[in-house]
PDB file of C-alpha atoms in Angstrom:
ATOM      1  CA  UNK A  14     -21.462 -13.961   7.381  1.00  0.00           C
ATOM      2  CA  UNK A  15     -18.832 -15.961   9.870  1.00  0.00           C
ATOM      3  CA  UNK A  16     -16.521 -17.850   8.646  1.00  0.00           C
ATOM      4  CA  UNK A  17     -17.347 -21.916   8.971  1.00  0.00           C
ATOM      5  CA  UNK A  18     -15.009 -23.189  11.323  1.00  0.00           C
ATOM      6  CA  UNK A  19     -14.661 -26.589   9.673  1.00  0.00           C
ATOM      7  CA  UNK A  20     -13.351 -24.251   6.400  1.00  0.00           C
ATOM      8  CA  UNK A  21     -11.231 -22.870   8.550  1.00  0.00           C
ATOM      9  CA  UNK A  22      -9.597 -26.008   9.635  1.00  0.00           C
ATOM     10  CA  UNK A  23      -9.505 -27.409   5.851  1.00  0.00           C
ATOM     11  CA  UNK A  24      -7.486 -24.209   4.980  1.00  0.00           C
ATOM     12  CA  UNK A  25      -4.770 -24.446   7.896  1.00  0.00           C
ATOM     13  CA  UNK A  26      -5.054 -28.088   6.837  1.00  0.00           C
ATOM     14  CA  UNK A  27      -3.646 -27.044   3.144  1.00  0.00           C
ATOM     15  CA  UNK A  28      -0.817 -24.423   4.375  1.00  0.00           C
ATOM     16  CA  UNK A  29       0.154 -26.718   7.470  1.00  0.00           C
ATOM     17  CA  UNK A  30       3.276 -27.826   5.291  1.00  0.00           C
ATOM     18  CA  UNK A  31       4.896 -24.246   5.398  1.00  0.00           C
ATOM     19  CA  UNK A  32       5.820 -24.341   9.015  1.00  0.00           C
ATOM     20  CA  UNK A  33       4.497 -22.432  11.710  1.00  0.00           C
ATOM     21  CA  UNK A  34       1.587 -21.884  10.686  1.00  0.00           C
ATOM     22  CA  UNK A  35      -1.335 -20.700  13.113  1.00  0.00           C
ATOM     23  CA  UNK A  36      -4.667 -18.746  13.286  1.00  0.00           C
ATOM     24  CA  UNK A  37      -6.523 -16.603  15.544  1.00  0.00           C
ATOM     25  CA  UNK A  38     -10.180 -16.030  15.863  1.00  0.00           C
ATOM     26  CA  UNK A  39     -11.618 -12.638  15.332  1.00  0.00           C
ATOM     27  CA  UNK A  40     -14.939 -11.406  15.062  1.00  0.00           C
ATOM     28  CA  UNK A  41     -16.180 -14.142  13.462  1.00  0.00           C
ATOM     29  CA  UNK A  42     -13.389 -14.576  11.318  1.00  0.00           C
ATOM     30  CA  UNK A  43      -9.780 -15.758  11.135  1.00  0.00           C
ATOM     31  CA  UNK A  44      -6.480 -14.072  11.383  1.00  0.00           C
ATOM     32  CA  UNK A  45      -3.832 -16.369  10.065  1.00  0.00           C
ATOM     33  CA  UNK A  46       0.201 -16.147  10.875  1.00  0.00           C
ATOM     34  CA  UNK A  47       3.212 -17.507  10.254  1.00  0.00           C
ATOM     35  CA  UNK A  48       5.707 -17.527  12.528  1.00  0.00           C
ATOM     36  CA  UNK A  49       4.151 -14.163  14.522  1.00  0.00           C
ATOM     37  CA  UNK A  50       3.421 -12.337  11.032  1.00  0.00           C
ATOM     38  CA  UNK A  51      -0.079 -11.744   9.411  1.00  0.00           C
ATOM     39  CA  UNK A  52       0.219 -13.371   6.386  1.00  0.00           C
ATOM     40  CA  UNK A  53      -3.382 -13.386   5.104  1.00  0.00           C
ATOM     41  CA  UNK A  54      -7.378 -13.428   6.545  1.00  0.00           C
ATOM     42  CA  UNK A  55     -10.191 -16.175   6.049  1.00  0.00           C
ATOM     43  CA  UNK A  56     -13.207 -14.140   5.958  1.00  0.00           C
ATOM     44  CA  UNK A  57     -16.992 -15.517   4.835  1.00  0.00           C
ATOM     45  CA  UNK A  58     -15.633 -18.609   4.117  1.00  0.00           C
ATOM     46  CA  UNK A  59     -12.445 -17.386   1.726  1.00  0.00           C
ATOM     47  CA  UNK A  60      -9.023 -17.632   2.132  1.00  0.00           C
ATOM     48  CA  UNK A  61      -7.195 -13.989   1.656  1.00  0.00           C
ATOM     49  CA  UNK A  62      -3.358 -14.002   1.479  1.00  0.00           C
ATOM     50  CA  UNK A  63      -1.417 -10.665   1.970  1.00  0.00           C
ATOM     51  CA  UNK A  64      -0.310  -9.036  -1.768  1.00  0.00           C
ATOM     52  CA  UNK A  65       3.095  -9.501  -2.576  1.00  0.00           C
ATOM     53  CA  UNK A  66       5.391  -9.808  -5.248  1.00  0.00           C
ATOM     54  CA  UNK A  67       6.411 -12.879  -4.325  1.00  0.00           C
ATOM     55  CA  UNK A  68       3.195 -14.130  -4.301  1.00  0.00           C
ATOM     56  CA  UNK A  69       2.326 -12.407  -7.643  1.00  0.00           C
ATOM     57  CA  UNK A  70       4.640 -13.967  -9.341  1.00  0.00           C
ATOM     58  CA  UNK A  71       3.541 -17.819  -8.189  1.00  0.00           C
ATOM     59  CA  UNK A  72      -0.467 -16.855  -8.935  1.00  0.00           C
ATOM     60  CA  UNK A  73      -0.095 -14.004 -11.697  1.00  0.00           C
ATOM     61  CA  UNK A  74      -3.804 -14.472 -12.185  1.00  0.00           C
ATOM     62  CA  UNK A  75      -4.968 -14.392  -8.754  1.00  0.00           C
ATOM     63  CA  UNK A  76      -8.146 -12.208  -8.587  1.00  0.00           C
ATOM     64  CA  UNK A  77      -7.651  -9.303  -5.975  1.00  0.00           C
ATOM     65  CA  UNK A  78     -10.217  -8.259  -3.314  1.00  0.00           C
ATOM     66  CA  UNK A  79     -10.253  -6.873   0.074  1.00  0.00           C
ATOM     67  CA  UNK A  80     -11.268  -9.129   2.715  1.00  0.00           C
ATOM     68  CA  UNK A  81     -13.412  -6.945   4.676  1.00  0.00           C
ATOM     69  CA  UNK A  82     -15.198  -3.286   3.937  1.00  0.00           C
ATOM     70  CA  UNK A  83     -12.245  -0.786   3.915  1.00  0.00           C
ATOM     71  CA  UNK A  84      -9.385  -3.411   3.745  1.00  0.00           C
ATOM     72  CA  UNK A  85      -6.853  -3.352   0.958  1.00  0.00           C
ATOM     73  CA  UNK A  86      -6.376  -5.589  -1.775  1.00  0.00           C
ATOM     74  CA  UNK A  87      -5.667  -9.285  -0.944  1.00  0.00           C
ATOM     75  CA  UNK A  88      -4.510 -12.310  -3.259  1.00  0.00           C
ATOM     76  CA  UNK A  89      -8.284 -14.310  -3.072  1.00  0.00           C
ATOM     77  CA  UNK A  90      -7.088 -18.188  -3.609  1.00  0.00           C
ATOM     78  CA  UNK A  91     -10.340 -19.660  -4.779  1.00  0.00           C
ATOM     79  CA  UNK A  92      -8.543 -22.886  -5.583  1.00  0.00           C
ATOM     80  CA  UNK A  93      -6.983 -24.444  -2.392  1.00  0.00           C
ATOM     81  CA  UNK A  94      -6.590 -28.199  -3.452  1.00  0.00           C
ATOM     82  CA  UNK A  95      -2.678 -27.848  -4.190  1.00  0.00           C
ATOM     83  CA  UNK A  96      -1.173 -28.345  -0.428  1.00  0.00           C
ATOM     84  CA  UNK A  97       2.135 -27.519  -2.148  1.00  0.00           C
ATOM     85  CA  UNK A  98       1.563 -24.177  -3.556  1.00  0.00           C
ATOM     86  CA  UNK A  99      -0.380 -23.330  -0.824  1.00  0.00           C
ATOM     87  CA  UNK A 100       2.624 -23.995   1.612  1.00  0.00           C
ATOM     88  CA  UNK A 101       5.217 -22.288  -1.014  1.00  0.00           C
ATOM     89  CA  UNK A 102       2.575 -19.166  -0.950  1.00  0.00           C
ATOM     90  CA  UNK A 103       2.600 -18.882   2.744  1.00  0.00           C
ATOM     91  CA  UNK A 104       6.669 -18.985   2.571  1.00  0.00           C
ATOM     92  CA  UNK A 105       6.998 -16.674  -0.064  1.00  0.00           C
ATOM     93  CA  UNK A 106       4.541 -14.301   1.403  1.00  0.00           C
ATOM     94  CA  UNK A 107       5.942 -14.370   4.911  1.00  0.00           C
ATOM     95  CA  UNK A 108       9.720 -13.853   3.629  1.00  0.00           C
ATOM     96  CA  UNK A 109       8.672 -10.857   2.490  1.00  0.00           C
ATOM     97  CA  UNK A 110       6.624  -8.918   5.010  1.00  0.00           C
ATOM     98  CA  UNK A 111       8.823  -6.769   7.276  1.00  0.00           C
ATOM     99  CA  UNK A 112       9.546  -7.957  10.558  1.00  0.00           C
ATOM    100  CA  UNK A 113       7.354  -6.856  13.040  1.00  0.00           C
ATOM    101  CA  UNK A 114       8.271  -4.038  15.375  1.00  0.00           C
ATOM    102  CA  UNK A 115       8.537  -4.432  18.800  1.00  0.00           C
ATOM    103  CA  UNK A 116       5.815  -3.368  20.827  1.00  0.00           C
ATOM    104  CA  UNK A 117       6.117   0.017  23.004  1.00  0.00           C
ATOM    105  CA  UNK A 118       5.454  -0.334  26.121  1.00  0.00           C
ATOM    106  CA  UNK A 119       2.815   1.770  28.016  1.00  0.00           C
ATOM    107  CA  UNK A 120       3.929   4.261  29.884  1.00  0.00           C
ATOM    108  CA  UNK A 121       2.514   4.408  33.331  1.00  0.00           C
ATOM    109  CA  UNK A 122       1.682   8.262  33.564  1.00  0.00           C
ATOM    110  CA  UNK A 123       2.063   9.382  37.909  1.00  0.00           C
ATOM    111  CA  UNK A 124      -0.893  10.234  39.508  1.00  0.00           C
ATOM    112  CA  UNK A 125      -1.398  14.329  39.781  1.00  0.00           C
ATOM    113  CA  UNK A 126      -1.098  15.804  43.426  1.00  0.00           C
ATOM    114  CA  UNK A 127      -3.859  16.817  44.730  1.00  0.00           C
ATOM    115  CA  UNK A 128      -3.639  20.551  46.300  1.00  0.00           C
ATOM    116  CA  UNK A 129      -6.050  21.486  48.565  1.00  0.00           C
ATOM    117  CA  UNK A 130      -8.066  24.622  48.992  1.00  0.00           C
ATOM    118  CA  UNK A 131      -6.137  25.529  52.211  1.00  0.00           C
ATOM    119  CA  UNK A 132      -2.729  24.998  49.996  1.00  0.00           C
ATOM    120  CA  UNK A 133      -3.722  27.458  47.330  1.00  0.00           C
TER     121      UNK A 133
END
């Protein structure tokens, strides 16, 4: 089932506050960021925030779940109402995912020579 993209808009609505925020459509569902970083998913209508300790420690009894078939554990946040704890979530989260690496870029391979049957 797709995500609602009204729900979608009510959760960046509630994490707005930390800054940076943004989300990206995919398959159906939502990727959301902060500043460039994943921090979490909104899939079938659920908000899914990356596990950390950080974010442990503010919702110590957060259910887990993966967000899709295959996918790791994520916090679930089944209550959203509290814009502020949502926004210190995102933070907290964010601060402590790695940096992203820089992406490698493609190297453009030469085309083969082409040897002819008289060259052989």
């Amino acid at each position: 089932m797709a995500t609602d993209p009204s729900f979608m808009e009510y959760v960046y609505e509630q994490i707005a506050d930390a800054g940076g925020v943004s989300y990206r459509r995919m398959f159906g569902e939502y990727c959301v960021y902060r500043q460039g970083k994943v921090v979490g998913f909104v899939c079938d209508d659920q908000l899914f925030v990356k596990r950390t300790e950080a974010g442990m420690a503010l919702l110590p009894d957060c259910p887990l779940a993966p967000p899709y078939k295959g996918a790791t554990l994520y916090l679930l946040i089944e209550d959203l109402d509290d814009r502020e704890l949502m926004a210190d979530l995102i933070q907290a989260t964010w601060q402590e995912l790695p940096e992203r690496s820089p992406r490698r870029k493609k190297c453009r391979s030469r085309p083969e020579k082409r040897v002819r049957r008289e060259d052989r």
